[in-house]
């Protein structure tokens, strides 16, 4: 990974039933790139992964969702699995947490069924996106442009289809987190430039 993420703090939002590789591989990639990556969950203690067709290993929860604040993080990762995002999209606090990242235009990376929670957060309308194929109709109905590619990036939103796409997903995720927030409000940028000019005079 060429981009380095020292000083970046990344939340990985998950609960029981996350697809094991889709949490562990991004977690490893983020930490190897120098980021502080933390598992955020509605549950405390440990959450249990799903490996292909059966339960997999457990991981420690670093921060309970009730105590997590999107302002404290630079980016968000949403692993897939079927159960994991299905539970998260029905959790009002989880949906709000995702919405806060989207509203702040911070990088978000979602793989497989992860975009389900993005739909609930109103984060897919007008965006080009990919996912596990069965989400195509849900995403299209929510206003997204669905494409069948291993990794898709749209204004800081990184999406992939399945575990086979993880190498490309992790590379692009790290690039986007290194770049930081996207599409800042033009008025904010203009005001900032005016302040800089005033300070020089």
Short mmCIF file of N, CA, C and O in Angstrom, two decimals, residues 9 11 13 38-41 63-73 93 97 100-101:
data_model
loop_
_atom_site.label_atom_id
_atom_site.label_comp_id
_atom_site.label_asym_id
_atom_site.label_seq_id
_atom_site.Cartn_x
_atom_site.Cartn_y
_atom_site.Cartn_z
N UNK A 9 -7.95 7.95 11.74
CA UNK A 9 -8.73 7.04 12.59
C UNK A 9 -9.95 6.59 11.80
O UNK A 9 -10.70 7.42 11.28
N UNK A 11 -13.38 4.00 11.48
CA UNK A 11 -14.38 3.15 12.13
C UNK A 11 -14.80 2.03 11.19
O UNK A 11 -15.05 2.27 10.01
N UNK A 13 -17.84 -0.39 11.11
CA UNK A 13 -19.13 -0.62 11.76
C UNK A 13 -19.63 -2.02 11.43
O UNK A 13 -19.83 -2.35 10.26
N UNK A 38 -10.77 0.91 14.27
CA UNK A 38 -11.52 0.44 15.43
C UNK A 38 -12.84 -0.19 15.02
O UNK A 38 -13.54 0.33 14.14
N UNK A 39 -13.16 -1.32 15.66
CA UNK A 39 -14.44 -1.98 15.44
C UNK A 39 -15.49 -1.27 16.30
O UNK A 39 -15.36 -1.22 17.52
N UNK A 40 -16.49 -0.71 15.64
CA UNK A 40 -17.62 -0.05 16.32
C UNK A 40 -18.84 -0.94 16.13
O UNK A 40 -19.12 -1.40 15.03
N UNK A 41 -19.57 -1.19 17.22
CA UNK A 41 -20.72 -2.10 17.13
C UNK A 41 -21.81 -1.72 18.12
O UNK A 41 -21.50 -1.19 19.20
N UNK A 63 -15.22 0.02 20.33
CA UNK A 63 -16.06 1.13 20.79
C UNK A 63 -17.53 0.75 20.60
O UNK A 63 -17.93 0.34 19.50
N UNK A 64 -18.33 0.88 21.67
CA UNK A 64 -19.77 0.68 21.53
C UNK A 64 -20.36 1.82 20.72
O UNK A 64 -19.98 2.99 20.90
N UNK A 65 -21.30 1.50 19.85
CA UNK A 65 -21.91 2.51 19.00
C UNK A 65 -22.49 3.66 19.81
O UNK A 65 -22.39 4.83 19.38
N UNK A 66 -23.07 3.36 20.96
CA UNK A 66 -23.68 4.41 21.80
C UNK A 66 -22.66 5.45 22.24
O UNK A 66 -23.02 6.60 22.55
N UNK A 67 -21.37 5.07 22.24
CA UNK A 67 -20.31 5.99 22.68
C UNK A 67 -19.48 6.52 21.51
O UNK A 67 -18.52 7.26 21.71
N UNK A 68 -19.84 6.13 20.29
CA UNK A 68 -19.05 6.51 19.11
C UNK A 68 -19.60 7.80 18.49
O UNK A 68 -20.81 8.02 18.49
N UNK A 69 -18.70 8.61 17.97
CA UNK A 69 -19.07 9.87 17.33
C UNK A 69 -18.33 9.95 15.99
O UNK A 69 -17.10 9.86 15.96
N UNK A 70 -19.08 10.12 14.91
CA UNK A 70 -18.46 10.19 13.58
C UNK A 70 -17.43 11.32 13.49
O UNK A 70 -16.48 11.23 12.71
N UNK A 71 -17.60 12.37 14.29
CA UNK A 71 -16.64 13.48 14.27
C UNK A 71 -15.25 13.05 14.68
O UNK A 71 -14.26 13.72 14.35
N UNK A 72 -15.15 11.94 15.41
CA UNK A 72 -13.86 11.46 15.91
C UNK A 72 -13.12 10.61 14.88
O UNK A 72 -12.00 10.16 15.14
N UNK A 73 -13.73 10.35 13.73
CA UNK A 73 -13.15 9.45 12.73
C UNK A 73 -12.97 10.16 11.38
O UNK A 73 -13.70 11.09 11.06
N UNK A 93 -29.53 4.08 15.46
CA UNK A 93 -28.25 4.70 15.80
C UNK A 93 -27.18 4.38 14.76
O UNK A 93 -26.35 5.24 14.41
N UNK A 97 -25.23 7.04 12.40
CA UNK A 97 -23.76 7.06 12.39
C UNK A 97 -23.26 7.10 10.95
O UNK A 97 -22.38 7.90 10.60
N UNK A 100 -24.01 10.48 9.33
CA UNK A 100 -23.09 11.54 9.77
C UNK A 100 -21.81 11.56 8.92
O UNK A 100 -21.30 12.63 8.59
N UNK A 101 -21.30 10.38 8.58
CA UNK A 101 -20.11 10.31 7.71
C UNK A 101 -20.45 10.84 6.32
O UNK A 101 -19.68 11.60 5.73
#
